[in-house]
Each structure stands twice: as structure tokens, then as C-alpha cells.
Short mmCIF file of C-alpha atoms in Angstrom, two decimals:
data_model
loop_
_atom_site.label_atom_id
_atom_site.label_comp_id
_atom_site.label_asym_id
_atom_site.label_seq_id
_atom_site.Cartn_x
_atom_site.Cartn_y
_atom_site.Cartn_z
CA MET A 1 72.72 118.10 125.82
CA PRO A 2 73.25 115.59 122.98
CA LEU A 3 76.42 113.47 122.97
CA THR A 4 78.01 112.32 119.70
CA VAL A 5 79.87 109.00 119.65
CA LEU A 6 82.19 108.16 116.74
CA THR A 7 83.71 104.72 116.24
CA ASP A 8 87.08 104.26 114.56
CA ALA A 9 85.36 103.12 111.35
CA GLU A 10 83.09 106.18 111.38
CA VAL A 11 86.02 108.53 111.95
CA LYS A 12 87.91 106.98 109.05
CA SER A 13 84.93 107.07 106.69
CA LEU A 14 84.42 110.75 107.49
CA LEU A 15 88.08 111.67 107.05
CA LEU A 16 88.22 109.89 103.69
CA THR A 17 85.54 112.23 102.32
CA LEU A 18 87.47 115.41 103.15
CA THR A 19 88.44 117.62 100.22
CA LYS A 20 91.46 119.88 99.85
CA GLN A 21 89.37 122.80 101.07
CA ASP A 22 88.24 120.80 104.10
CA ILE A 23 91.85 119.99 104.96
CA GLU A 24 92.92 123.62 104.62
CA ASP A 25 90.02 124.71 106.84
CA LEU A 26 90.99 122.16 109.50
CA GLN A 27 94.62 123.24 109.29
CA GLY A 28 93.55 126.85 109.72
CA SER A 29 91.59 125.98 112.86
CA LEU A 30 94.51 123.98 114.26
CA ALA A 31 97.02 126.72 113.37
CA GLU A 32 94.99 129.30 115.28
CA ALA A 33 94.90 127.06 118.36
CA LEU A 34 98.64 126.36 118.17
CA HIS A 35 99.35 130.07 117.75
CA SER A 36 97.19 130.79 120.79
CA TYR A 37 99.20 128.17 122.68
CA SER A 38 102.51 129.77 121.67
CA THR A 39 101.71 133.43 122.40
CA GLY A 40 102.45 133.25 126.12
CA ASP A 41 99.41 135.46 126.73
CA THR A 42 97.33 134.09 129.62
CA ASN A 43 94.27 135.75 128.07
CA SER A 44 94.65 133.56 125.02
CA PRO A 45 92.03 130.75 125.04
CA CYS A 46 94.54 127.98 124.29
CA ALA A 47 97.44 129.40 126.30
CA SER A 48 99.98 126.89 127.57
CA SER A 49 99.01 127.79 131.14
CA TYR A 50 95.61 126.21 130.44
CA GLN A 51 97.14 122.96 129.14
CA PRO A 52 97.81 120.56 132.03
CA GLN A 53 100.81 118.25 131.86
CA ARG A 54 100.19 114.78 130.49
CA THR A 55 100.33 111.85 132.91
CA VAL A 56 101.85 108.47 132.10
CA ILE A 57 101.16 105.13 133.76
CA LYS A 58 103.29 102.07 132.96
CA LYS A 59 101.87 98.75 134.01
CA ARG A 60 102.56 95.18 132.86
CA GLY A 61 104.16 96.20 129.59
CA VAL A 62 101.45 98.72 128.66
CA THR A 63 101.95 102.48 128.76
CA THR A 64 98.80 104.57 129.20
CA ILE A 65 98.97 108.29 128.47
CA PHE A 66 96.46 110.83 129.78
CA SER A 67 96.54 114.10 127.79
CA PRO A 68 94.19 116.81 129.13
CA ALA A 69 93.61 120.03 127.20
CA SER A 70 91.36 123.07 127.00
CA THR A 71 90.32 125.78 124.56
CA GLY A 72 88.06 128.78 124.98
CA THR A 73 84.99 126.67 124.25
CA SER A 74 85.88 123.14 125.33
CA VAL A 75 87.84 120.93 127.68
CA GLY A 76 88.74 117.31 127.23
CA MET A 77 91.20 114.48 127.52
CA LYS A 78 92.69 111.83 125.31
CA ILE A 79 93.49 108.50 126.93
CA VAL A 80 95.52 106.04 124.86
CA SER A 81 97.52 102.92 125.60
CA LEU A 82 100.58 101.53 123.84
CA GLU A 83 102.27 98.18 124.20
CA LYS A 84 105.93 98.23 125.17
CA LEU A 85 108.02 98.09 122.01
CA GLU A 86 110.72 95.45 121.86
CA ARG A 87 113.46 94.86 119.33
CA ARG A 88 113.75 91.69 117.36
CA SER A 89 116.79 90.48 115.50
CA SER A 90 117.01 91.32 111.82
CA LYS A 91 116.24 88.56 109.35
CA LYS A 92 118.76 87.66 106.72
CA SER A 93 118.12 89.46 103.48
CA SER A 94 115.95 87.52 101.05
CA ILE A 95 117.48 89.40 98.14
CA SER A 96 121.06 88.76 97.12
CA SER A 97 122.98 91.55 95.44
CA GLN A 98 125.70 89.13 94.37
CA THR A 99 123.51 86.70 92.49
CA GLY A 100 120.72 89.09 91.62
CA SER A 101 118.19 86.47 92.65
CA VAL A 102 115.02 87.42 94.50
CA SER A 103 113.15 84.89 96.59
CA GLY A 104 109.42 85.10 96.06
CA SER A 105 109.83 87.13 92.88
CA SER A 106 106.70 85.63 91.36
CA SER A 107 104.54 87.13 94.10
CA LEU A 108 106.22 90.49 93.56
CA ARG A 109 105.43 90.35 89.85
CA SER A 110 101.77 89.56 90.53
CA THR A 111 101.49 92.49 92.94
CA THR A 112 103.02 94.82 90.38
CA SER A 113 100.53 93.63 87.80
CA ASP A 114 97.62 94.30 90.14
CA LEU A 115 98.81 97.90 90.53
CA ALA A 116 99.50 98.55 86.87
CA SER A 117 97.20 101.57 86.78
CA MET A 118 99.22 103.24 89.54
CA SER A 119 102.44 103.42 87.51
CA LEU A 120 104.07 101.29 90.17
CA SER A 121 107.82 100.91 89.92
CA PRO A 122 110.49 99.34 92.12
CA ALA A 123 112.78 101.72 93.98
CA GLN A 124 115.74 101.45 91.64
CA THR A 125 117.92 104.43 90.93
CA THR A 126 121.20 105.22 89.29
CA SER A 127 123.86 106.73 91.49
CA SER A 128 124.40 110.40 90.75
CA SER A 129 127.11 111.08 93.30
CA GLY A 130 130.72 110.98 92.25
CA SER A 131 133.98 110.34 94.02
CA ARG A 132 133.66 113.64 95.89
CA ASP A 133 131.08 112.02 98.12
CA SER A 134 132.65 109.32 100.27
CA ILE A 135 129.36 108.29 101.87
CA ASP A 136 128.00 105.40 99.84
CA GLY A 137 125.73 103.89 102.50
CA ALA A 138 127.04 100.39 101.83
CA SER A 139 127.88 99.68 105.47
CA PHE A 140 124.62 101.01 106.92
CA GLN A 141 122.60 98.55 108.97
CA PRO A 142 118.88 99.39 109.32
CA PRO A 143 117.46 99.73 112.84
CA ALA A 144 116.19 96.59 114.56
CA SER A 145 112.49 96.20 113.92
CA ILE A 146 109.60 96.00 116.32
CA SER A 147 108.09 92.57 116.95
CA SER A 148 105.55 91.90 114.24
CA ASN A 149 102.86 90.76 116.67
CA GLN A 150 102.84 94.14 118.40
CA SER A 151 100.75 97.10 117.34
CA THR A 152 102.39 100.51 117.41
CA THR A 153 99.03 102.26 116.99
CA PRO A 154 97.76 103.96 120.17
CA LYS A 155 94.36 102.66 121.25
CA GLY A 156 91.93 104.78 123.22
CA SER A 157 89.51 107.67 122.95
CA VAL A 158 89.11 111.43 123.12
CA THR A 159 86.39 112.80 125.41
CA ILE A 160 85.23 116.36 124.79
CA LEU A 161 83.10 118.59 127.04
CA ASP A 162 81.91 122.15 126.51
CA SER A 163 83.23 124.97 128.68
CA SER A 164 80.51 124.30 131.27
CA GLY A 165 81.36 120.61 131.56
CA ASN A 166 78.53 119.21 129.45
CA PRO A 167 79.70 116.11 127.51
CA MET A 168 79.79 116.79 123.75
CA GLY A 169 81.45 113.79 122.23
CA ILE A 170 83.52 110.64 122.51
CA VAL A 171 85.77 109.86 119.56
CA ASN A 172 87.86 106.75 118.97
CA ALA A 173 91.48 107.93 118.99
CA GLU A 174 93.20 105.52 116.56
CA GLU A 175 92.51 107.16 113.20
CA LEU A 176 92.12 110.60 114.77
CA THR A 177 95.62 110.56 116.27
CA ALA A 178 97.28 109.70 112.97
CA PHE A 179 95.19 112.27 111.10
CA ARG A 180 95.79 115.19 113.46
CA THR A 181 99.53 114.46 113.50
CA ALA A 182 99.69 114.53 109.71
CA LEU A 183 97.45 117.61 109.63
CA ALA A 184 100.04 119.57 111.61
CA ALA A 185 103.06 118.07 109.83
CA THR A 186 101.76 119.01 106.37
CA MET A 187 101.10 122.66 107.26
CA LEU A 188 104.62 123.56 106.18
CA VAL A 189 104.37 121.45 103.01
CA LYS A 190 101.78 123.76 101.46
CA LYS A 191 104.21 126.57 100.56
CA ARG A 192 107.32 124.56 99.67
CA ASN A 193 108.53 125.55 96.22
CA VAL A 194 109.44 121.99 95.13
CA VAL A 195 107.61 118.83 96.24
CA HIS A 196 108.22 116.54 93.28
CA THR A 197 109.57 113.62 95.30
CA VAL A 198 108.16 112.48 98.65
CA THR A 199 109.94 109.77 100.65
CA VAL A 200 108.11 108.14 103.55
CA PHE A 201 109.54 105.89 106.25
CA GLY A 202 106.84 103.61 107.63
CA ALA A 203 103.73 101.88 106.33
CA GLY A 204 101.14 102.34 109.07
CA LYS A 205 98.34 104.82 109.73
CA GLN A 206 100.72 107.74 110.22
CA ALA A 207 102.44 107.07 106.90
CA TYR A 208 99.06 106.72 105.19
CA TRP A 209 97.73 110.07 106.38
CA HIS A 210 100.97 111.93 105.70
CA ILE A 211 100.91 110.68 102.11
CA ARG A 212 97.19 111.28 101.66
CA LEU A 213 97.26 114.86 102.94
CA ALA A 214 100.35 115.65 100.88
CA LEU A 215 98.54 114.37 97.78
CA LEU A 216 95.39 116.33 98.57
CA LEU A 217 97.35 119.53 99.17
CA ARG A 218 100.06 119.24 96.49
CA GLY A 219 98.96 116.33 94.31
CA ASP A 220 99.21 118.41 91.13
CA GLU A 221 102.97 118.76 91.66
CA ILE A 222 104.02 115.51 93.34
CA LYS A 223 105.51 113.10 90.81
CA HIS A 224 106.95 110.29 92.92
CA VAL A 225 106.12 108.78 96.32
CA ASN A 226 108.65 106.33 97.71
CA ILE A 227 107.74 104.16 100.70
CA ILE A 228 110.56 102.67 102.77
CA ASN A 229 109.62 100.06 105.33
CA ARG A 230 111.11 96.90 106.81
CA SER A 231 108.14 94.92 105.50
CA PHE A 232 107.93 95.09 101.71
CA GLU A 233 104.52 93.41 101.91
CA ARG A 234 103.15 96.22 104.09
CA SER A 235 104.56 98.80 101.68
CA ILE A 236 102.70 97.17 98.80
CA LYS A 237 99.51 97.17 100.86
CA LEU A 238 99.94 100.88 101.58
CA MET A 239 100.52 101.63 97.90
CA LYS A 240 97.33 99.79 96.95
CA SER A 241 95.35 102.14 99.18
CA PHE A 242 96.28 105.05 96.89
CA GLN A 243 95.17 103.42 93.67
CA VAL A 244 92.96 105.82 91.73
CA THR A 245 90.06 104.39 89.74
CA ASP A 246 87.52 106.07 87.50
CA ASP A 247 84.85 105.96 90.20
CA SER A 248 87.11 106.77 93.17
CA PHE A 249 86.60 109.88 95.25
CA ASP A 250 90.30 110.79 95.28
CA LYS A 251 91.32 113.67 93.04
CA TRP A 252 95.08 113.44 92.62
CA ARG A 253 96.72 112.52 89.32
CA LYS A 254 96.73 108.91 88.18
CA ASP A 255 100.30 109.12 86.86
CA ILE A 256 102.01 109.66 90.23
CA LYS A 257 104.64 106.93 90.55
CA PHE A 258 104.71 104.91 93.75
CA SER A 259 107.72 102.79 94.64
CA ALA A 260 108.73 100.70 97.62
CA MET A 261 111.97 99.62 99.21
CA SER A 262 112.96 97.53 102.21
CA PRO A 263 116.17 96.29 103.86
CA GLU A 264 115.55 93.02 102.02
CA PHE A 265 116.74 94.73 98.83
CA GLY A 266 120.30 94.13 97.73
CA GLU A 267 122.56 97.18 98.16
CA TYR A 268 119.95 98.65 100.49
CA GLY A 269 122.34 101.25 101.91
CA ARG A 270 123.24 102.66 98.50
CA LEU A 271 119.61 102.76 97.35
CA LEU A 272 118.58 104.32 100.67
CA LYS A 273 121.10 107.12 100.23
CA GLU A 274 119.79 107.91 96.77
CA GLU A 275 116.15 107.97 97.88
CA VAL A 276 116.95 110.25 100.83
CA ARG A 277 119.12 112.54 98.70
CA LYS A 278 116.63 113.05 95.89
CA ALA A 279 113.65 113.62 98.21
CA ASP A 280 112.10 117.07 98.45
CA VAL A 281 109.94 115.99 101.38
CA ILE A 282 110.77 113.28 103.93
CA PHE A 283 108.14 111.95 106.33
CA CYS A 284 109.49 109.79 109.17
CA CYS A 285 106.59 107.82 110.68
CA THR A 286 108.17 104.94 112.60
CA PRO A 287 108.65 104.28 116.35
CA SER A 288 112.35 103.73 115.75
CA ILE A 289 114.96 103.50 118.48
CA ASP A 290 117.87 104.09 116.10
CA PRO A 291 118.34 106.51 113.15
CA LEU A 292 116.67 105.44 109.92
CA PHE A 293 119.65 106.57 107.83
CA PRO A 294 123.19 107.89 108.44
CA ALA A 295 123.54 111.58 109.22
CA GLU A 296 126.09 111.97 106.43
CA PHE A 297 123.39 111.42 103.82
CA LEU A 298 122.23 114.96 104.64
CA THR A 299 125.15 116.64 106.40
CA SER A 300 127.85 115.98 103.78
CA ARG A 301 128.53 118.53 101.05
CA GLU A 302 126.49 116.56 98.53
CA GLY A 303 123.65 116.12 101.00
CA GLN A 304 123.37 119.87 101.59
CA ARG A 305 123.06 120.84 97.95
CA LYS A 306 119.26 121.02 98.04
CA GLY A 307 116.67 122.09 100.57
CA ARG A 308 114.23 119.58 102.06
CA TYR A 309 111.29 119.55 104.39
CA ILE A 310 111.68 116.75 106.96
CA SER A 311 108.99 115.74 109.43
CA ALA A 312 109.77 113.33 112.28
CA ILE A 313 106.75 112.24 114.29
CA GLY A 314 107.35 108.58 115.12
CA SER A 315 109.75 108.77 118.07
CA TYR A 316 108.11 110.07 121.23
CA ALA A 317 110.50 109.19 124.08
CA PRO A 318 114.06 110.22 125.04
CA HIS A 319 115.59 106.89 123.97
CA MET A 320 113.90 106.90 120.54
CA CYS A 321 115.40 108.41 117.41
CA GLU A 322 114.31 108.45 113.75
CA ILE A 323 116.80 111.04 112.51
CA HIS A 324 120.43 111.09 113.60
CA PRO A 325 121.08 113.84 116.19
CA ASP A 326 123.92 115.16 114.01
CA VAL A 327 121.33 116.22 111.42
CA PHE A 328 119.60 118.28 114.12
CA LYS A 329 122.93 119.76 115.24
CA ALA A 330 123.75 120.79 111.67
CA ALA A 331 120.31 122.36 111.23
CA VAL A 332 120.75 124.76 114.17
CA GLN A 333 124.21 125.97 113.17
CA PRO A 334 124.24 129.65 112.13
CA ASP A 335 124.02 130.07 108.36
CA HIS A 336 126.43 132.84 107.40
CA GLY A 337 125.67 132.46 103.71
CA HIS A 338 129.32 132.06 102.67
CA HIS A 339 129.79 128.77 100.83
CA HIS A 340 132.10 127.72 98.03
CA HIS A 341 129.52 125.27 96.72
CA LYS A 342 125.76 125.09 96.32
CA HIS A 343 124.29 124.97 99.81
CA ALA A 344 120.64 125.03 100.92
CA LYS A 345 119.69 127.65 103.48
CA GLN A 346 119.55 126.61 107.15
CA GLY A 347 117.08 128.26 109.50
CA GLY A 348 119.13 127.85 112.66
CA VAL A 349 116.17 126.25 114.48
CA ILE A 350 114.10 123.07 114.67
CA VAL A 351 110.33 123.51 114.37
CA VAL A 352 108.41 121.73 117.16
CA ASP A 353 104.80 121.45 118.27
CA SER A 354 105.57 122.16 121.94
CA LEU A 355 108.90 123.51 123.13
CA GLU A 356 108.44 122.25 126.68
CA SER A 357 107.35 118.75 125.70
CA SER A 358 110.03 118.39 123.01
CA LEU A 359 112.82 119.19 125.45
CA LYS A 360 111.52 116.43 127.74
CA GLU A 361 110.39 113.77 125.27
CA ALA A 362 111.90 114.17 121.78
CA GLY A 363 114.81 111.75 121.51
CA GLU A 364 116.55 113.55 118.64
CA ILE A 365 116.44 116.90 120.45
CA ILE A 366 117.59 115.44 123.77
CA GLN A 367 120.41 113.39 122.21
CA ALA A 368 121.56 116.39 120.16
CA LYS A 369 121.64 118.41 123.41
CA LEU A 370 119.63 121.24 121.89
CA LYS A 371 118.47 124.16 124.01
CA PRO A 372 115.28 126.26 123.96
CA GLU A 373 116.90 128.86 121.71
CA HIS A 374 117.35 126.17 119.06
CA LEU A 375 113.60 125.51 118.84
CA VAL A 376 110.58 127.40 117.54
CA GLU A 377 106.98 126.29 117.95
CA ILE A 378 104.99 125.73 114.79
CA GLY A 379 102.10 127.85 116.10
CA GLU A 380 104.37 130.86 116.34
CA LEU A 381 106.05 130.16 113.02
CA VAL A 382 102.86 129.69 111.00
CA MET A 383 101.43 133.04 112.08
CA ILE A 384 104.74 134.89 111.54
CA LYS A 385 104.88 133.40 108.06
CA LYS A 386 101.30 134.46 107.37
CA ALA A 387 101.93 138.03 108.53
CA ALA A 388 105.18 138.27 106.55
CA THR A 389 103.48 137.07 103.38
CA LYS A 390 100.73 139.67 103.75
CA GLU A 391 103.31 142.41 104.31
CA ILE A 392 105.27 141.42 101.20
CA ASP A 393 102.08 141.23 99.13
CA ALA A 394 101.29 144.76 100.30
CA GLY A 395 104.68 146.00 99.10
CA GLY A 396 106.53 145.87 102.41
CA PRO A 397 109.83 144.11 103.17
CA GLY A 398 108.34 141.37 105.36
CA GLU A 399 110.54 138.63 106.77
CA GLN A 400 111.97 137.61 103.41
CA GLY A 401 114.76 135.56 104.95
CA LEU A 402 112.27 133.57 107.00
CA LEU A 403 110.05 132.95 103.99
CA ASP A 404 113.00 131.89 101.83
CA TRP A 405 114.01 129.35 104.46
CA LEU A 406 110.49 127.95 104.86
CA ILE A 407 109.98 127.74 101.10
CA ARG A 408 113.42 126.61 99.88
CA GLY A 409 115.66 125.82 102.84
CA ASN A 410 116.23 122.82 105.08
CA VAL A 411 113.29 122.71 107.49
CA ILE A 412 112.93 120.02 110.17
CA TYR A 413 109.67 119.58 112.09
CA LYS A 414 109.71 117.42 115.22
CA SER A 415 106.44 116.48 116.90
CA VAL A 416 105.74 114.56 120.11
CA GLY A 417 102.02 115.35 120.13
CA MET A 418 99.77 117.51 122.30
CA GLY A 419 96.37 116.99 123.87
CA LEU A 420 95.39 120.38 122.43
CA MET A 421 95.70 118.96 118.91
CA ASP A 422 93.33 116.11 119.75
CA LEU A 423 90.82 118.46 121.36
CA VAL A 424 90.75 120.95 118.49
CA VAL A 425 90.71 118.42 115.64
CA GLY A 426 88.39 116.09 117.55
CA GLY A 427 85.93 118.96 118.03
CA ASP A 428 86.03 119.78 114.33
CA VAL A 429 85.50 116.12 113.44
CA ILE A 430 82.43 115.98 115.69
CA ARG A 431 81.07 119.12 114.02
CA LEU A 432 81.57 117.62 110.56
CA ALA A 433 80.02 114.33 111.67
CA LYS A 434 76.88 116.13 112.81
CA GLU A 435 76.67 118.04 109.53
CA ARG A 436 77.00 114.82 107.54
CA ASP A 437 74.84 112.66 109.79
CA ILE A 438 77.66 110.30 110.78
CA GLY A 439 77.94 108.60 114.16
CA THR A 440 75.57 107.95 117.04
CA THR A 441 73.83 110.76 118.91
CA ILE A 442 72.56 110.23 122.44
CA GLU A 443 69.97 112.88 123.25
CA ASP A 444 69.91 114.28 126.80
CA PHE A 445 73.02 112.38 127.85
#
């Protein structure tokens, strides 16, 4: 049986050619697998009973994760290694809010000039909150950063066999992991009623694919993408990757405004609050140990005036936390619908990829002391939403409350990753690679 081998460069080149329809097809395939996982039916091909527990080995500062998985037609395993993440002390701000001076401003101006066709703008906003809101963010200190010489990208591979054990493919896991994570996280973005402003924490592969898939799926409606990262230089590099030229393959609008912000900015806390508050979609893509912003930005009266979709995929261990646990606690509180001010609908649950894994590994969920009844798996939710939409279209009542929450309310998705995702998406990538003559094929392996 032939074996397909895909390098990281080949995986990336393939993924960059995917159209909106390709992405929706891949999301459909992944949604079916996740639904199969969530049904609890042992006859289901991707049932949780057929998904072995992941194994972790920690040795000399390197953590290696073994994630086995199976579907009705394949079995496989992803093996990736991560260096131990260590804090480093924060550098003194290079931008002074008192003097208004910016060190290295000439290099910033030249970068802006290079990106003129992107409608690049600095992340500067005018405060819209009045005295009613006592949370100004001025005292907020950003989380300590990870040492710059360390890579937070998992390195490894995904090996896929057919149901009889015949090797089908070996795929480099770096780009694939970031892509499949974003593929799942953007499933719930597709039906949001407002996606004008997208705020992204991080500037690595995960941030790149979350932005790219959001643009492919909702690029006609997105007006502003704001990137927040400790390194302003990395944010600029990420923005450059979305520059649209006349001969580029990308099909989103040229007039989408990209902006960047870092803790080096003067009045960072105030600007951070405004970017978080005005966001319709927030993607958190950093391996942070501490919350990226104060809970009050979202839990105060002003913070609850609008609904947002928030995805947190960067923290993957009990001690890690991108979003303050109080935000999770507020999200699972019963919504009785009686408010004396404008208040976005709460769903009463956090959406997760795997209930069992999230209770063991998701720092925000563990620190918020959430219980199984506070969580719902995305595989179950996606299919309920699909069935409810069909029922409403046919004239029935459907689950209108559920749909209203998913479309307009405050929705939080927390992912720690599953081997099943790698197996399903990896298999689809191998299929596409064969169709497009990408990669190396070893006959009679």
C-alpha cells in the first residue's frame, strides 16, 4: 500500500491554497467526527471509548505528548514535543506615555509605509466608557513573557494507518496542529451575527491560522483585525503575511484594517480594555500562565453590554490561564433574562472540545472550579445547532434560545486538543495532497 509523506513546508503550501469551500468541507468532516465522539454511543466510529488516553513524558526540560486516536476507517497517533516554558522578567516600556516619545519610531514609520496597501493603523482608540465604569485598566500588568529563545510550537508528526493497520501517511505536525485547532475554533464564528472587529492575542502559527480562517469564512464582513502581542515586531510580521496584492491568491477585501499593540505602548492597560471591549470575536492564542486581561473588562456592567465569541486555545495545562477564571464563572451563571440595562445573553455553559480532557487539563476551567454540568462539547453543540436550524427553516419552533445565544450571546470555547482532531484533519490533508500531487509517495511501503 502506498505511503504519503508530507513535510511541514508541503503541508503549509497545501493549506494556503484552500478556498472557503474547502475550509467548510473540512469543518464539516471534523464536526461529524466530533459529534460521533460526543454521542456516547459505542457503535459510533469515533466514540470516546475508542479514543485512548494521551500519554505524557517529561524529560530534561522537554515534554513529549503521545495522542492516539481512531475513526471508523483509520487509526493513528500524533507525537509532539514541547520545551518547558519559563518566565522572563518584563522589560521596561520603550514608549513613554508622559513624554509621548517612542524609541525606534523611525523603524515603525518605515514598516507602516511598507504596509500602506493594507490600511495599516496603530491601535489607538478613544475611550467610550464614562464614569459609570470604574475599570480603566491603568493598573494592569501584562503576564510575564516566555523566553524569546524558546519555541512554543509543538514539533513532531502524525502517523496514520488504515483500519487494517496498513500505513497510509506521515504528516509533519507543526502547521497541521495550528490549522486543525483554528479549524475547530472557527466553526462557531460562521453563524455569528456580528464579526466586524476581531482581536487576537498572540503572533505565532495559531494566531495566523485563526485570523486566516476567519477572513476566509467571514472576510466580507470583518472590518478590523487587531493583533496584541508582547513583541510589536512579531505583530508587524504577522500583519505583513495578510497583505493582499493584485496577483495574490487570497480573496478577502483589501480595505480590512490591521492594527497592532504591545505592552510597550503607553497607557497599555487603557488601550487593552478598549480593544477587548469593542471586539466581536476574541482569539486567545498564547501559552500564557496568567490572564491576558482583567476579568472586569468583560464581567462589569459595561463589559456585558454586547455579546462576543471568545476562543481560548493557548493554555493546555492546569497552571496555565489565558482568560481570568472569573470570566468563566460569570459565563456559567444562569441567565434569568431580567436586567435593568443592556445585557448580552449568557448560555450557562462553556463550549469545550473534550469534557474529560478539559476537566483535567484546562487551567481556566480547573481554576474556576467548574463541573461537568457547566460544559458542553462542541461536537454535540454543532449538531444540535444544525438540527435546530433545519427545524426552524421548516416552520418548527427549534431551539431558538440556543440559536440566539450562539449567534448573539457570549460564547466561550476552550480547547486543549484531541488526537482525534489530528487524525481526521490529517487524513483529509493526505487526501487533498494526493489529489493535488503534493508530497512524496512511497509505493509498496
